[in-house]
XYZ file of C-alpha atoms in Angstrom:
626
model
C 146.396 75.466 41.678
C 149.839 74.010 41.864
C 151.236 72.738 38.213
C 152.637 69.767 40.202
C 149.911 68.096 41.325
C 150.033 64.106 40.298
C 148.281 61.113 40.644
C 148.072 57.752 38.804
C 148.644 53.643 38.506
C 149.884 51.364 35.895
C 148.630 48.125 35.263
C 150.015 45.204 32.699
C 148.147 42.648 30.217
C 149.357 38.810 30.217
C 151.347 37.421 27.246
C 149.415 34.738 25.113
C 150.677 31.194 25.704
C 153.147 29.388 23.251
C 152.430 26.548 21.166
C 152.955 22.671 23.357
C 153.967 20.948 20.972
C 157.610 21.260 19.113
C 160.649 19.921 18.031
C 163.637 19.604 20.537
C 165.498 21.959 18.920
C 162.369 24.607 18.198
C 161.505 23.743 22.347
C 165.360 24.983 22.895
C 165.052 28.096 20.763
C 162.096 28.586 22.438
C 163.511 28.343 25.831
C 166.228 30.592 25.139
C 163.463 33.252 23.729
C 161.698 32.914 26.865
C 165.040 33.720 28.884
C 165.270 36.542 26.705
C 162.010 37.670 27.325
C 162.863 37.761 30.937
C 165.873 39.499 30.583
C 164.291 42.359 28.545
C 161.364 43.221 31.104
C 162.877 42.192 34.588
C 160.416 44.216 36.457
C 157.071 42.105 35.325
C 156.052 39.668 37.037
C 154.959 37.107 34.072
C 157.091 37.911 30.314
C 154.476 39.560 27.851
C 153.456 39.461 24.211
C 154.096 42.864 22.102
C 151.701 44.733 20.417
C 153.252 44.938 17.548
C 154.568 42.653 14.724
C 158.834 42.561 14.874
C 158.927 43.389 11.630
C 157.013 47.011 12.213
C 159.551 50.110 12.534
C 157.773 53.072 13.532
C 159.949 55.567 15.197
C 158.755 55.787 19.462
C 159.925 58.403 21.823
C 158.681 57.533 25.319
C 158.514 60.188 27.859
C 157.991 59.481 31.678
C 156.387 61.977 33.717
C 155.957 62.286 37.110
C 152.545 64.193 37.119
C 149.014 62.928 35.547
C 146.707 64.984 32.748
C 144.560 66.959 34.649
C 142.365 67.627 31.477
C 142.994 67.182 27.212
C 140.772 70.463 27.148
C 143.124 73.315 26.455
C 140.298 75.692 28.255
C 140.831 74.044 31.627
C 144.187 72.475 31.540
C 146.689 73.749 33.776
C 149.274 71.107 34.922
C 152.527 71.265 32.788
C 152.402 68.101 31.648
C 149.052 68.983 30.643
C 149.837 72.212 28.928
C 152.995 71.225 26.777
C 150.556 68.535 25.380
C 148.470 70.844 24.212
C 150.956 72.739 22.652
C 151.786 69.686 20.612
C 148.031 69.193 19.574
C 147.136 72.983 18.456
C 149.112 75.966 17.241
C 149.160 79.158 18.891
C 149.216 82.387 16.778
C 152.675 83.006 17.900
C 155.740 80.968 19.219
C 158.951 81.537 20.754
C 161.984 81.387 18.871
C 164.132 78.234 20.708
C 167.274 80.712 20.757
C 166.703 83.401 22.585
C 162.933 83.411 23.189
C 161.999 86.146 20.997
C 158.406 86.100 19.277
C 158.447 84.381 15.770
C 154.783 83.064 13.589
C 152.923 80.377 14.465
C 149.775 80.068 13.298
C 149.766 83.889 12.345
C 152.374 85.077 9.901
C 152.552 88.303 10.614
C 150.775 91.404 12.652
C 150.081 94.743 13.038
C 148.370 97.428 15.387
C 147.106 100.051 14.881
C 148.600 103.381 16.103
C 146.597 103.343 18.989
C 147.493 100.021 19.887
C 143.886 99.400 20.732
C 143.436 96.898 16.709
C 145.845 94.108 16.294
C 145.083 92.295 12.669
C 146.968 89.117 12.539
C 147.399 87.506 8.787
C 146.734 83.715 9.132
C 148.716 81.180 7.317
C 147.035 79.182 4.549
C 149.348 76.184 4.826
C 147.839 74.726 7.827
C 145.630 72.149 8.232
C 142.864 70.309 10.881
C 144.293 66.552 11.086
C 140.569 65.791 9.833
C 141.445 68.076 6.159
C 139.533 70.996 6.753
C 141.698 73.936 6.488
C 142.520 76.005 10.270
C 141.633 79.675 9.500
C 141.084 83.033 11.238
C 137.443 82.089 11.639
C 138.699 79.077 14.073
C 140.900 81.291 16.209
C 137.961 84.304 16.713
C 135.905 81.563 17.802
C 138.629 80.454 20.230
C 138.768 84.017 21.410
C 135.416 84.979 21.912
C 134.261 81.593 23.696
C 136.932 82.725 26.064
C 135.328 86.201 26.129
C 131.887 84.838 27.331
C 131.854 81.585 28.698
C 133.358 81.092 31.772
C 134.263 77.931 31.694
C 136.273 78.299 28.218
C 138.004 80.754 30.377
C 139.238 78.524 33.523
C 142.939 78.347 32.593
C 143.594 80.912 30.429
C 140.946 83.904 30.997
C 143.239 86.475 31.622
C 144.590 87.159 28.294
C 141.030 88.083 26.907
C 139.277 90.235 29.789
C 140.928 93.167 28.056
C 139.044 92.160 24.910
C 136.669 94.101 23.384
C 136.034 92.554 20.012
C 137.515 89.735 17.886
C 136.543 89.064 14.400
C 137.566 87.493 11.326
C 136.560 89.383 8.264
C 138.233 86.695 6.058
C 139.611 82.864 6.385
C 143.341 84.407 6.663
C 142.529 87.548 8.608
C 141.777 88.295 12.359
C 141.366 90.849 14.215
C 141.142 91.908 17.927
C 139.959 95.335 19.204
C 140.714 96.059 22.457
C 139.623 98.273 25.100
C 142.568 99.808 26.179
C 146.540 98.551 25.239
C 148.272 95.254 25.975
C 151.592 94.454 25.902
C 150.802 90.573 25.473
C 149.502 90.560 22.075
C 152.278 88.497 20.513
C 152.585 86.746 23.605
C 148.904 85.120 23.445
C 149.637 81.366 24.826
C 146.121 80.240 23.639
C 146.496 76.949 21.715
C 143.485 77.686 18.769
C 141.005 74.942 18.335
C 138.558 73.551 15.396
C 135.250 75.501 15.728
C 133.760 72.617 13.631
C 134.553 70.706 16.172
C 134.587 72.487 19.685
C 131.175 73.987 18.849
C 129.573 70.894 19.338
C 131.249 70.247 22.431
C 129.030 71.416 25.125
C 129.599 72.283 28.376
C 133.175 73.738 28.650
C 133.936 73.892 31.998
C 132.964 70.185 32.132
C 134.467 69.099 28.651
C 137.755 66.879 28.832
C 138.153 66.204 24.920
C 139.455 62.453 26.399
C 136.322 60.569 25.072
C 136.635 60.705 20.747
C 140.061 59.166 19.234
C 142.243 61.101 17.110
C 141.518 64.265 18.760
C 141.422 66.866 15.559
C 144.137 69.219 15.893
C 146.907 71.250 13.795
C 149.974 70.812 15.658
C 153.123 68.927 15.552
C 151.910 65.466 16.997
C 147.905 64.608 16.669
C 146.764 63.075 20.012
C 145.783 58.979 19.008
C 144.754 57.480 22.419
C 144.614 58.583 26.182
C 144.192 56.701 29.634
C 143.669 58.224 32.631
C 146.547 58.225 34.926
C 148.444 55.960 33.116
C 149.827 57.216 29.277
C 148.880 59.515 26.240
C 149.568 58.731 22.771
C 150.372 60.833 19.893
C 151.455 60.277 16.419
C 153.471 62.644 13.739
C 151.699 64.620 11.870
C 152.624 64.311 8.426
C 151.300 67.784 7.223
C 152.427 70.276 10.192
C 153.115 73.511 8.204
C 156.454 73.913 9.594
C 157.923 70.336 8.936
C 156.865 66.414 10.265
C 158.505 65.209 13.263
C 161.132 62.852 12.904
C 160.132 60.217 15.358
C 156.349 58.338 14.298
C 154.748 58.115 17.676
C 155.246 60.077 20.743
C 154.014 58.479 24.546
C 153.954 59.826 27.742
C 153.671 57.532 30.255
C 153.091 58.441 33.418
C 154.895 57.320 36.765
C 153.970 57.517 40.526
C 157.327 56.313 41.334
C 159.890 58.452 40.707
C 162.336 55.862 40.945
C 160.896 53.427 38.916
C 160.549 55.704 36.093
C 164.993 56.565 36.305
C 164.168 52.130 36.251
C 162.834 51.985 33.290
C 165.245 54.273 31.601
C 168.277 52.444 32.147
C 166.742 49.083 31.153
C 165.303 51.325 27.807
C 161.702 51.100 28.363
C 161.308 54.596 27.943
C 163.136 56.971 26.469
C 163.813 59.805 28.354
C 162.945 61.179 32.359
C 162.284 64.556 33.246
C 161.422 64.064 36.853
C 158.766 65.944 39.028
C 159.687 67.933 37.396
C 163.345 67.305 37.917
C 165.651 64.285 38.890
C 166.314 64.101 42.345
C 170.398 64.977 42.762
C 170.728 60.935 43.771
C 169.089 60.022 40.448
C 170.854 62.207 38.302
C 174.505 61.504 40.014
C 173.409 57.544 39.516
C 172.801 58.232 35.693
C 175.869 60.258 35.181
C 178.228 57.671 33.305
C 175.482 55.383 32.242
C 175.919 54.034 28.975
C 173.904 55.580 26.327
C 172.484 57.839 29.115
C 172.823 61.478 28.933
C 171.933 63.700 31.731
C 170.930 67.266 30.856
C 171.173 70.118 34.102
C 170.432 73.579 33.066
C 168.742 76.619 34.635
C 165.060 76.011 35.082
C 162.374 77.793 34.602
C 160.525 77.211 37.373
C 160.678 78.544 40.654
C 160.029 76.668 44.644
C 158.141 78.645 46.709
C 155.900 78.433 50.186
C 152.045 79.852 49.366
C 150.407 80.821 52.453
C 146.886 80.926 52.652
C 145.462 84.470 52.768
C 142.102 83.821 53.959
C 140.796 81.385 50.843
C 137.358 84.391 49.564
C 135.592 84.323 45.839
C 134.623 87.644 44.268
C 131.366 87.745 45.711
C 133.187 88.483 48.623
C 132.309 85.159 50.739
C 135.443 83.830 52.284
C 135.990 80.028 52.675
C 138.428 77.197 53.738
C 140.067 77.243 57.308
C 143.164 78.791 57.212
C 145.058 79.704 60.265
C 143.733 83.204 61.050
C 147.343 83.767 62.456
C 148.422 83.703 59.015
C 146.386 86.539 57.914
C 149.300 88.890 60.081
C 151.994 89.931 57.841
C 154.754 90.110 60.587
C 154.029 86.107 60.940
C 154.567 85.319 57.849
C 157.791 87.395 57.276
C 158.816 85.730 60.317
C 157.979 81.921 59.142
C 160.401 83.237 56.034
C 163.022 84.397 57.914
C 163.340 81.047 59.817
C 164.146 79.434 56.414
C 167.959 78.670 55.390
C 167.511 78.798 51.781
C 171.004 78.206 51.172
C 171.301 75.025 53.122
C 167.992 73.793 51.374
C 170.034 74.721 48.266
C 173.032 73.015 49.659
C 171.434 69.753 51.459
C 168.315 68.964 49.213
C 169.117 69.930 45.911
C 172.616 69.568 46.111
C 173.694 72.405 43.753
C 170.899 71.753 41.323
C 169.447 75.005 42.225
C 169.993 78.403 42.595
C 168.362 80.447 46.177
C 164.946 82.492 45.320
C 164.265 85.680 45.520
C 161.395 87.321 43.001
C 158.927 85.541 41.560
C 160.479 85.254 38.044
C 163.684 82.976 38.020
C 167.318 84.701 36.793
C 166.588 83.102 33.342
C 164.190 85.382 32.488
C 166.607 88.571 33.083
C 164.974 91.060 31.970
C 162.276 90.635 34.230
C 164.466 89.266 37.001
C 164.109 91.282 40.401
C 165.993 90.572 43.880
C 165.135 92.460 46.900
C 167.442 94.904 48.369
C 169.092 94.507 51.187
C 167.439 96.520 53.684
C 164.289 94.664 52.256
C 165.684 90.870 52.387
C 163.950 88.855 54.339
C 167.724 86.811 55.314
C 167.686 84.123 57.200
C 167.475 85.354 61.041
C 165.423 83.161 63.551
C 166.375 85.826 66.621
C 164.871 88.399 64.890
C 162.445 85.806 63.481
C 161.230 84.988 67.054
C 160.862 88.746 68.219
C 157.796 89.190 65.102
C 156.275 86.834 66.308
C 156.425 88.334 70.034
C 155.244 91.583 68.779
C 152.833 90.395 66.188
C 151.353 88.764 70.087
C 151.817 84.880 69.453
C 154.360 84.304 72.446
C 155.526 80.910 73.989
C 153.876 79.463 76.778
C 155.126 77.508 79.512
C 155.447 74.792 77.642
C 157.505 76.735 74.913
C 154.790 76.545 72.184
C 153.478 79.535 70.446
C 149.794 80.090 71.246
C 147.477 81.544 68.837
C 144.709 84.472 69.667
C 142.214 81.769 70.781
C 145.045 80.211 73.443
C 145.836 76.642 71.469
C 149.618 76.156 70.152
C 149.865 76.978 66.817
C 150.635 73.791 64.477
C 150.279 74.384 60.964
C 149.193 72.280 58.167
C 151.525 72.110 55.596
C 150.188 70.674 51.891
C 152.807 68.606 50.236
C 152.908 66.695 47.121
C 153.213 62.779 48.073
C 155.398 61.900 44.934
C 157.630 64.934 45.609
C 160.746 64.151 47.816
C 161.794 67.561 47.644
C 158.402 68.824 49.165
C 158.921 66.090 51.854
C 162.864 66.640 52.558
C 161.948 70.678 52.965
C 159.375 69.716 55.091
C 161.199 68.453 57.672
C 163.916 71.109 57.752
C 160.831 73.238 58.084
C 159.221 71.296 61.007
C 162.646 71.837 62.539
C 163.343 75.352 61.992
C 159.981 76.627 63.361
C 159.633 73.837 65.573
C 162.709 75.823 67.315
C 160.148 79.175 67.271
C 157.367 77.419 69.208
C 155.073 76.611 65.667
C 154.260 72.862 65.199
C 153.811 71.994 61.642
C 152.066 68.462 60.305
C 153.317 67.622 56.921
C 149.696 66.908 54.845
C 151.215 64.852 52.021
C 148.580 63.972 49.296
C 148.620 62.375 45.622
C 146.310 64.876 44.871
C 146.462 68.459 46.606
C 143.853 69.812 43.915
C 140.842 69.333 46.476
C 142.025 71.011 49.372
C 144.050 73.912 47.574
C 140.877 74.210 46.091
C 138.499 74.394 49.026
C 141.139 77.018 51.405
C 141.653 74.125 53.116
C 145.489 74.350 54.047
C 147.518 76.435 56.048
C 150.585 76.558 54.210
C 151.716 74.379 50.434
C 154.546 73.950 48.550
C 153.765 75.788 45.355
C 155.517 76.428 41.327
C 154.777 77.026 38.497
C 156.863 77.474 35.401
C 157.251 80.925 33.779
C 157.017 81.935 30.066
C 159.314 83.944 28.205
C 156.289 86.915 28.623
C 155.794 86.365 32.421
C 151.737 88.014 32.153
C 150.288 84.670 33.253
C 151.667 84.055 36.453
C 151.376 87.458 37.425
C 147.703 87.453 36.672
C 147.359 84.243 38.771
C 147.592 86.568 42.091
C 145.322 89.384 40.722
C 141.221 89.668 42.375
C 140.469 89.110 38.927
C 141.668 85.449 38.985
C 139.204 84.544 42.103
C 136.666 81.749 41.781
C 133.221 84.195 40.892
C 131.608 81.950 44.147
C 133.113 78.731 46.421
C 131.749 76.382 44.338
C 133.526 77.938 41.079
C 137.275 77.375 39.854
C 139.029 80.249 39.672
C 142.347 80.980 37.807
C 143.829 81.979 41.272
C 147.177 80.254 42.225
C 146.174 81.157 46.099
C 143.691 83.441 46.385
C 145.569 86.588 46.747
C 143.672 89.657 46.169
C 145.944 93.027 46.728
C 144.345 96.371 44.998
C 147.887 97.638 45.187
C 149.339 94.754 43.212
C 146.361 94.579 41.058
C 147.004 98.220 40.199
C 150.734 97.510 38.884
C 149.583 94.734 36.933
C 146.932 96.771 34.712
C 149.511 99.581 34.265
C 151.964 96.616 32.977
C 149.697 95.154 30.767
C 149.140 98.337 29.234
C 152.810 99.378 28.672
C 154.355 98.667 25.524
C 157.691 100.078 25.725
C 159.825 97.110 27.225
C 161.462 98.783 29.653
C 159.259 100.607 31.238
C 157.210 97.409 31.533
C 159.886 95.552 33.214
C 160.079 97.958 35.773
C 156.627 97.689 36.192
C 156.688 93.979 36.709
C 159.376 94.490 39.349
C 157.457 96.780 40.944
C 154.502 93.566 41.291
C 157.677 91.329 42.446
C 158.702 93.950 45.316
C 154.940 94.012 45.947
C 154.459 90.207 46.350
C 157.724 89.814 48.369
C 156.399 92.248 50.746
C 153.396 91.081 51.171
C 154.724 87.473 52.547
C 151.619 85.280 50.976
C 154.312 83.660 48.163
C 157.994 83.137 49.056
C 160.428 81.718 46.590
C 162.646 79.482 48.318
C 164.686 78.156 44.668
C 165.058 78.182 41.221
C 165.752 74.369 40.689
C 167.545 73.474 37.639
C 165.881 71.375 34.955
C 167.518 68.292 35.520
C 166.422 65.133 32.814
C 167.812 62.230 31.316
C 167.429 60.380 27.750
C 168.646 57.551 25.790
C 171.094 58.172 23.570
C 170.556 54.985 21.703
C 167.464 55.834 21.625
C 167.663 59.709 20.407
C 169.999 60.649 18.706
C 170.139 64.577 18.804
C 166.990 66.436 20.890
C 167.146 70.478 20.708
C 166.987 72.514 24.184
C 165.207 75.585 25.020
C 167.362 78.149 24.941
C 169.707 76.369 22.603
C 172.807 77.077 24.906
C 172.477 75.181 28.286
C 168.396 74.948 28.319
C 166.029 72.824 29.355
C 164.088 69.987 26.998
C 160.940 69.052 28.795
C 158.167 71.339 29.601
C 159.643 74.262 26.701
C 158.016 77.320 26.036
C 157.276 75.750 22.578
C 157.154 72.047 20.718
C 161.073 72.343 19.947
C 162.323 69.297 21.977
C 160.300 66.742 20.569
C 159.345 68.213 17.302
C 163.439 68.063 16.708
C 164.277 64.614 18.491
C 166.110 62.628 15.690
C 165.837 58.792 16.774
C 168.940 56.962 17.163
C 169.926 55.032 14.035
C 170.089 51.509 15.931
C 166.883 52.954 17.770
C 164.848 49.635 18.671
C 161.947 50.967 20.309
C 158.920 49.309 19.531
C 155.072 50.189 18.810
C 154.828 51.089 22.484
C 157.818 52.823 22.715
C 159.639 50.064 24.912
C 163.122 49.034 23.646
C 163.799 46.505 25.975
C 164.247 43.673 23.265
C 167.887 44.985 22.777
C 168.852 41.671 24.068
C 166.376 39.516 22.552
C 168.209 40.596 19.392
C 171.101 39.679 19.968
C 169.784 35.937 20.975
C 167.138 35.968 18.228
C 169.660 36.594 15.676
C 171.765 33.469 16.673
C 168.810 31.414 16.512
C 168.696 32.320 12.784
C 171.784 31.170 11.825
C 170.920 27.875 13.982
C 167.376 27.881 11.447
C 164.670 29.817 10.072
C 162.646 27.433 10.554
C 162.445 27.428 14.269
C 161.490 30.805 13.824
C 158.929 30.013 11.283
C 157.100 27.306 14.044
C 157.442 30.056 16.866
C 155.829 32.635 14.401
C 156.846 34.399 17.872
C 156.447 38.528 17.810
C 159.080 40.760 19.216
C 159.034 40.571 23.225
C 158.120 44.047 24.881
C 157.093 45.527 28.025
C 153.216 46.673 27.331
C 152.307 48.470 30.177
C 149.124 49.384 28.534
């Protein structure tokens, strides 16, 4: 499924009522509080009491996100939002170095294969530690491994790193090992986060398990996850005793946003801390930012790419095919054609406005050594003409009435799945209901909060679709293998779209089992050529990772790569691991620093007297959105 799939509402608790009777002077102070109150959360519609007492000063970094928590489990997970929370709960054996991407320890300090590459031993560190004090060890990650290996629902999202396993044991608390049954090239790329088997074990059904029920959820990363409501925020504090260093900021929220808009609101009036979009800023938002005080807008090359999925005839691995996509679909020639009716450059030019880059391959020009562009006698340019005259030979000509007809005689109008809180998806949309409009195809934009359902059931014609890449690019590849289909209907598959191609799935075994790099990355071109070709996934753009924080808020927040990179949604926990809070930073329990104001006024009332402070016994004023 799509990793931009979102969904969600906020609500708001009253304020407690203030004390009747007072002194002239305390009922002016208090009057003047209650303007500042007003002032510091303009968008409620009643002034509200803070959690917290003024005098706490825990450190808050408050994230909004455009896209809700599909699930806390990290078997199942596979939104981004979702993901780079897990990698904040639970360590992975390895991690990427923030630089330049290149493997560095995690939970494992160090590995080794054998010469047949078919044994990796990994030596597990002894410095890290369950939030709950029991020690993490190589027995925790084998158990990780090998529920993975033979439950299917520990092996929704991330299944296809351990189908090549044969074996996985620990023969002590710091060593594990993993025998497999042929090479693979991913085995210091494994992005498995490893959980507690004291505590997982007793979890029960796995592909039904959310771990969103039982508060602090025991983990060994970075942050330790306090408190979670769906569709609305999750909580996390610093953990103290992370191996490689605390945090510097005490709490970490992200709160999530339906409203695009209202979330760039909340930044400039400090309520949260920093935006990353869905997953970027629109080009409006971030040119409306630019020159904000204590604003800083961040626009680097993303790691993500845009693309069109078409539906290839939605089928499990028992072979039944489901869903009701347009059987028109299923003819190569029409979708190259759709493809070639698309001016990627003016969609570069007109919707993201610079902040992106045309597609090509699959894997975005950041990742260059895996980066692949078509030649030119492959390209499918923009060219409706020769657009049009596929779709004459592929045998879906105009009528009278100019409209394409399909093999059963109705015009063809296709559905086209689009995420409602995505004004990209819905600005493309209509340059796409024009383009093809002009080839005789009608297309009705389906725009949902939540695409999940019908992506899953085959039951689109056409979606916007992307997914961001990792440094090692195995998982998104695997995502179009047969191996990644549903086992029936009713399952959920790791598929991104149900592609099955024995050609493709061919290349992608002979690239898992290649370790010398640059073989491999011709191999993985190879799958990229293959894909292209085929027509079911084109790229459209490689939008830039554009985001916005507080500078009064943070003061320094590290980027992924460290020159010109992205901070939100890292291959890694480097962005908020490293955030260093502002020295003046007045963010509150909730992470809401709208009392900048109230302050200012507050601290004149003290010089008029504490002791209309003392009757108030008032607590700092703060949006709780909780």
């Amino acid at each position: 499924m799509s990793t931009q799939d979102r969904n969600g509402t906020e609500h708001s608790r009253p304020r407690r009522p203030r004390p009747r009777r007072l002194h002239r002077l305390v009922a002016a102070a208090a009057g003047a509080l209650a303007l500042t109150a007003a002032l510091a959360t303009p968008l409620n519609p009643a002034p509200q009491q803070a959690e917290a007492k003024a005098e706490k000063t825990d450190k808050v970094l408050t994230v909004a996100v455009a896209q809700s928590v599909d699930s806390l489990s990290p078997f199942l997970a596979t939104r981004l939002v979702s993901t780079s929370i897990g990698r904040l709960m639970y360590d992975y054996l390895t991690n990427y170095d923030p630089k330049d991407n290149h493997t560095i320890p995690g939970l494992a300090t160090k590995w080794a294969s054998s010469p047949d590459k078919l044994t990796w031993t990994y030596t597990i560190r002894s410095d890290s530690k369950w939030s709950d004090g029991q020690q993490a060890t190589a027995e925790d990650a084998a158990w990780t491994f090998n529920k993975m290996m033979t439950d299917p629902g520990a092996a929704t999202a991330n299944g296809s790193f351990v189908t090549n396993f044969a074996k996985v044991t620990a023969p002590s608390p710091t060593q594990l090992v993993i025998q497999l049954k042929k090479p693979q090239a991913t085995m210091t790329a494994l992005d498995v986060p490893i959980v507690p088997e004291h505590i997982w074990s007793k979890a029960g059904d796995l592909s039904k398990f959310n771990n969103d029920k039982t508060f602090p959820i025991v983990g060994n990363g970075p942050f330790v996850l306090t408190d979670y409501k769906p569709d609305s925020y999750v909580r996390l504090k610093a953990n103290k005793s992370f191996w490689r260093g605390a945090p510097k900021f005490d709490e970490l929220v992200f709160r999530y946003y339906k409203d695009q808009d209202a979330a760039v609101a909340a930044l400039r009036k400090g309520e949260v801390s920093f935006v990353a979009g869905s997953p970027s800023l629109t080009p409006a938002q971030a040119a409306s930012l630019k020159g904000e005080q204590n604003i800083k807008v961040n626009d680097a090359p993303g790691r993500r790419f845009y693309a069109l999925a078409t539906n290839p005839g939605a089928q499990a691995k028992n072979g039944t095919h489901f869903g009701d996509g347009d059987p028109s679909l299923l003819d190569e020639n029409v979708r190259h054609a759709l493809f070639m009716a698309v001016d990627r450059k003016t969609l570069i030019d007109k919707v993201f406005q610079g902040h992106a880059v045309e597609g090509e391959g699959y894997i975005p020009p950041r990742f260059s050594t895996y980066f692949w562009k078509p030649s030119a006698s492959q390209e499918l340019a923009y060219d409706p003409v020769k657009a049009a005259q596929l779709l004459d030979q592929a045998g879906y000509k105009k009528n009278g009435d100019g409209k394409r007809v399909g093999k059963d005689g109705k015009p063809i109008t296709y559905r086209l799945l689009c995420h409602a809180t995505d004004p990209n998806d819905k600005a493309v949309g209509q340059y796409l209901k024009e383009w093809w409009g002009k080839l005789g195809i009608g297309v009705t934009l389906d725009c949902l909060d939540n695409v999940t359902d019908p992506w899953l059931a085959g039951k689109y014609d056409l979606a916007f679709d992307g997914w961001s890449v990792n440094p090692d690019p195995d998982f998104v590849l695997s995502i179009h293998t047969c191996g990644a289909l549903p086992a029936t209907p009713k399952d959920i598959g790791a598929t991104d779209n149900f592609i099955c191609d024995k050609t493709y799935d061919k290349l992608y075994a002979q690239q898992l089992a290649e370790y010398d790099p640059a073989k491999r990355a011709d191999i993985v071109k190879q799958m990229e050529s293959r894909l292209y070709d085929l027509g079911y996934m084109n790229v459209m753009a490689y939008p830039n990772a554009v985001e916005a924080y507080r500078t009064d808020q943070i003061k320094s927040i590290e980027t992924m790569p460290l020159s010109g990179g992205n901070i939100y949604g890292q291959d890694g926990y480097w962005s908020w691991w490293s955030a260093v809070p502002a020295a003046s930073d007045g963010s509150s329990s909730d992470g809401l620093s709208g009392g900048a104001i109230a302050g200012i006024v507050i601290g004149g009332l003290v010089v008029i007297g504490a002791v209309v402070l003392f009757a108030l016994r008032r607590r700092a004023t703060a949006e709780d959105r909780e």
